[in-house]
Amino acid sequence: MAITVQRAVEDVSSPTVPASPVSPSRPPRVRRRNALTRAWGWTPGRLALIMAGLLGLMAVLGFVTVTTANTKSDATWELAEQHEPTAADVQRLYRALSEADATAASTFLAAQNASIELRKRYEDDIAVAGPTIGLAAVDRAGDPRVAREIEVIGRQVPVYAGLVEAARANNLQGLPIGAAYLREASHLMRTEILPAAERLYDIQTERVAQERDDAMRFPYLAAGLLLITLIALVATQIYLWRSFGRRLNVGMLIATGALVVGLIWSSVAFVLHASNAQSAEPERVAALAQARITALQARANELLTLVARGNGAQYEEQFDKLTTELAGKDGSSGTLATAREGAEGEVAAALANTAGATRSWLEGYREVRELDNNGRYDEAVERAVTEGATGSTAPAFAQLDAGLERALAASRDQFVDDIVAAARSLTLLTTGWAVLTVVAAGGVAYGLRQRLREYR
Amino acid sequence: MMRSRILSVLSACLVAATVAAGCGADVAPGSMVPVRPAERPLPGGVKLDPEVPKENKDNDCGDPTASLAPSGTSVPSGSTMDEIRKRGRLIAGVDQNTYLFGFRNPTTGELEGFDIDIVREIAERLLGDRSKVQFKALPASQRIDALKDGSVDLVAYTMTVTCERRKDVEFSSVYFESGQRILVAKGSDYKKVSDLGNKPVCAPAESTSLTNLAKEDPPPDLIAVDDLADCLLLLQQRQVEAVSTDDSILAGMAKQDPSVHVVGEQFSKEPYAIGIPKGNTDMVRYVNAVLDDIRNDEWDQLYGKWLEPVLGPAQPPAPKYR
């Protein structure tokens, strides 16, 4: 082949410049091909070429496997240490703002009898907003969708808090205008702030799912290279065996062994990694978070029917819609039931009495509505906000919320545990591949140099 | 000679370098955060371009305020009043959202106001005890229905007597003469409704208040709300220039905010009477007797307690009978 090329070059150059041998730019290339061809035709040269090729392949393999293992391990740790917590923080913000809407209504209804704990909870919920949107901003600086939601939350939460305080101040003075301020605040929360918080949460949840899928992706490049290198090693050994008639070349065997160890190690590690990452389902955490937020929003609507004093038809409709989503039409289906079905261990234990709590909450709600509709407003309010009153909706809801909170925490634990287990399975693989490829390269160099030395 | 040339070349280079270093676009001190003015939130259900109800020309009942003549405060057995006595309590449908007329005092949880006191006076005379009343707080849209299904004995609820309502319920004699006026910020130049042309004005949705305002030339920019309290909120936030509806309701708003006041003349007549289920004519006559009593006795005191500080002095309306 190379010879044909050389002839072709001579043919082209000979008619124009018959005296000069070849044009000055071409000879080195032709000569090198020539040299390579000549080296391949000569056994020691061929050995040197094989060695160079194998060592080059080994270097690329080392680089790719180390980078792949490192990237995967980093991505998995990052998922557990950064993306999941950020998503959880944004979810906490969404929950806190939903809770603020409910607690603001609750303290408003209880007026001067409002418990200091409830008041503090409202303040803590509002205090979560600033740092969380700061975190989200830092975490996803480049995403315009995130910037948009952060702007809405950042601009509107102070306005919301101002309206709630105006409502409280007017209410404590006995002025009915307070209720109008509270309804306006709640309207702002529902139509602007909560949708923005929900979208922000969706973006983060989506990201966790995506990062997990990325971390689980099969490393085709590294696997392909490993396969090629192994084939090259085996082919070289067959060649050596045929040409030199010696069965065993220790260096080459060490190189092959190192790569086989790497292959087995990686296979086990990646299977463990994938199966652990597979069992970490971000959808489960998201479903529980959504159930808890739905419950809080329903509770806010329950209380606002009372704040609205007879003009609360819209809140009643919302309550029915949200509780149907949460518990189904019959009180025993919906997102809660779905969450219970798939739950295991601690999550299942935490969810165990949420069904009962939901039922007594919804029963209590119907009694509250009954009282309010019959003009017994005072009793209705007492039923709705007094902790510990018999038949009151407050303790039933508190029980549901606490159950969901524990289930959510346990579910997050399970998720992070699985991700950490996945990350652990990749521990040392980076260093492992660095060492193994160096050993394999050493083996190749050692084994082929032995053969080469025979020609000196 | 040579040296000075080198020096001059060097200094020329220096000048050129200085100029070149100063090149490029000018940069003014910038900002990374676009500043937008704060958005004022609106209450839920605000209608910026509300439908204005057609004027009701249905005046075929003559003077709707003419009630049945009173026949004393005796309670014959078998009468509606007798039933209430046997039950031991009066059931009254009332408002709980209109400050000064029917509202819930948030500190006590009790219903208070001019309408509430009128009901208590009736209970006092009928049952001998002001507290023997079961108040049913109703939304305004439920007033007629509650009377129709008999779930209340009467409704005292800033209710204007109209021919249309007369078809469904009985009315007592008029106990309060209200009328539409305007509520504006103190210190503003608005003195009467005609000053408000093309200005944003808030009124309750689907009310005759909207109809009356739309008749002005030029008409104000109407903004309608489902809950009247939202009008005061919009005025406090200066998103509207005025609120316009019955002055009795405006009085309740003015009482809550010392920076606003009720101005101008009444430009509609809104006579308030107590609603009673159709057919309970004995109850109408009884209540009218009680109201006659109140006009001569407690009316001034009740008006003075609730409304005089905001609306100024007034006389009880003279009763009209068929």
PDB file of C-alpha atoms in Angstrom, chain A residues 111-112 151 155-156 159 163 170-172 174-178 180-181 183-184 187-188 192 308-311 372 374-375 377-378, chain B residues 36-39 41-45 96-97 99 103-104 106-107 109 134-137 139 227 229-230 232-233 236-237 239 256:
ATOM      1  CA  ALA A 111     -57.562  37.496  67.682  1.00  0.00           C
ATOM      2  CA  GLN A 112     -56.278  38.270  71.145  1.00  0.00           C
ATOM      3  CA  GLU A 151     -38.115  37.928  41.604  1.00  0.00           C
ATOM      4  CA  ARG A 155     -40.916  41.265  45.620  1.00  0.00           C
ATOM      5  CA  GLN A 156     -44.206  39.979  46.961  1.00  0.00           C
ATOM      6  CA  VAL A 159     -45.927  43.093  50.577  1.00  0.00           C
ATOM      7  CA  LEU A 163     -50.841  43.246  54.579  1.00  0.00           C
ATOM      8  CA  ASN A 170     -57.037  46.508  62.519  1.00  0.00           C
ATOM      9  CA  ASN A 171     -58.452  43.297  63.929  1.00  0.00           C
ATOM     10  CA  LEU A 172     -57.035  43.913  67.394  1.00  0.00           C
ATOM     11  CA  GLY A 174     -62.010  45.660  66.575  1.00  0.00           C
ATOM     12  CA  LEU A 175     -62.183  47.076  63.054  1.00  0.00           C
ATOM     13  CA  PRO A 176     -63.791  44.766  60.462  1.00  0.00           C
ATOM     14  CA  ILE A 177     -61.509  46.164  57.715  1.00  0.00           C
ATOM     15  CA  GLY A 178     -58.867  43.811  59.150  1.00  0.00           C
ATOM     16  CA  ALA A 180     -60.390  42.636  54.119  1.00  0.00           C
ATOM     17  CA  TYR A 181     -56.636  43.043  54.544  1.00  0.00           C
ATOM     18  CA  ARG A 183     -58.268  38.288  52.418  1.00  0.00           C
ATOM     19  CA  GLU A 184     -56.194  40.553  50.189  1.00  0.00           C
ATOM     20  CA  HIS A 187     -55.237  36.390  47.586  1.00  0.00           C
ATOM     21  CA  LEU A 188     -51.746  37.710  46.859  1.00  0.00           C
ATOM     22  CA  GLU A 192     -48.700  35.190  42.949  1.00  0.00           C
ATOM     23  CA  ALA A 308     -64.880  35.697  55.032  1.00  0.00           C
ATOM     24  CA  ARG A 309     -67.910  35.442  57.341  1.00  0.00           C
ATOM     25  CA  GLY A 310     -70.586  34.088  55.130  1.00  0.00           C
ATOM     26  CA  ASN A 311     -69.012  35.215  51.850  1.00  0.00           C
ATOM     27  CA  ASP A 372     -71.302  28.610  60.580  1.00  0.00           C
ATOM     28  CA  ASN A 374     -76.596  28.146  61.029  1.00  0.00           C
ATOM     29  CA  GLY A 375     -75.265  31.475  62.215  1.00  0.00           C
ATOM     30  CA  TYR A 377     -70.166  31.652  64.061  1.00  0.00           C
ATOM     31  CA  ASP A 378     -68.492  31.809  67.474  1.00  0.00           C
TER      32      ASP A 378
ATOM     33  CA  ARG B  36     -39.534  48.418  39.006  1.00  0.00           C
ATOM     34  CA  PRO B  37     -42.111  50.256  41.088  1.00  0.00           C
ATOM     35  CA  ALA B  38     -43.908  48.098  43.653  1.00  0.00           C
ATOM     36  CA  GLU B  39     -47.082  46.468  42.395  1.00  0.00           C
ATOM     37  CA  PRO B  41     -52.021  43.942  45.145  1.00  0.00           C
ATOM     38  CA  LEU B  42     -55.749  43.883  44.462  1.00  0.00           C
ATOM     39  CA  PRO B  43     -58.238  42.055  46.653  1.00  0.00           C
ATOM     40  CA  GLY B  44     -59.642  38.871  45.155  1.00  0.00           C
ATOM     41  CA  GLY B  45     -62.720  39.237  42.963  1.00  0.00           C
ATOM     42  CA  GLN B  96     -71.925  40.472  60.473  1.00  0.00           C
ATOM     43  CA  ASN B  97     -69.774  42.498  58.085  1.00  0.00           C
ATOM     44  CA  TYR B  99     -69.546  48.126  60.761  1.00  0.00           C
ATOM     45  CA  PHE B 103     -70.796  43.442  62.779  1.00  0.00           C
ATOM     46  CA  ARG B 104     -68.912  41.126  65.045  1.00  0.00           C
ATOM     47  CA  PRO B 106     -63.518  40.802  67.299  1.00  0.00           C
ATOM     48  CA  THR B 107     -62.554  41.345  70.923  1.00  0.00           C
ATOM     49  CA  GLY B 109     -67.033  37.859  69.472  1.00  0.00           C
ATOM     50  CA  GLN B 134     -80.563  33.735  68.137  1.00  0.00           C
ATOM     51  CA  PHE B 135     -78.639  35.681  65.526  1.00  0.00           C
ATOM     52  CA  LYS B 136     -78.108  34.032  62.192  1.00  0.00           C
ATOM     53  CA  ALA B 137     -75.315  35.720  60.331  1.00  0.00           C
ATOM     54  CA  PRO B 139     -74.531  36.726  53.478  1.00  0.00           C
ATOM     55  CA  ASP B 227     -67.172  42.274  49.685  1.00  0.00           C
ATOM     56  CA  ALA B 229     -64.919  46.071  53.036  1.00  0.00           C
ATOM     57  CA  ASP B 230     -62.648  45.736  50.015  1.00  0.00           C
ATOM     58  CA  LEU B 232     -62.423  50.817  52.077  1.00  0.00           C
ATOM     59  CA  LEU B 233     -59.219  48.823  51.648  1.00  0.00           C
ATOM     60  CA  GLN B 236     -56.898  53.241  52.109  1.00  0.00           C
ATOM     61  CA  GLN B 237     -54.377  52.008  49.560  1.00  0.00           C
ATOM     62  CA  GLN B 239     -56.172  52.621  44.463  1.00  0.00           C
ATOM     63  CA  GLN B 256     -62.731  52.780  60.927  1.00  0.00           C
TER      64      GLN B 256
END
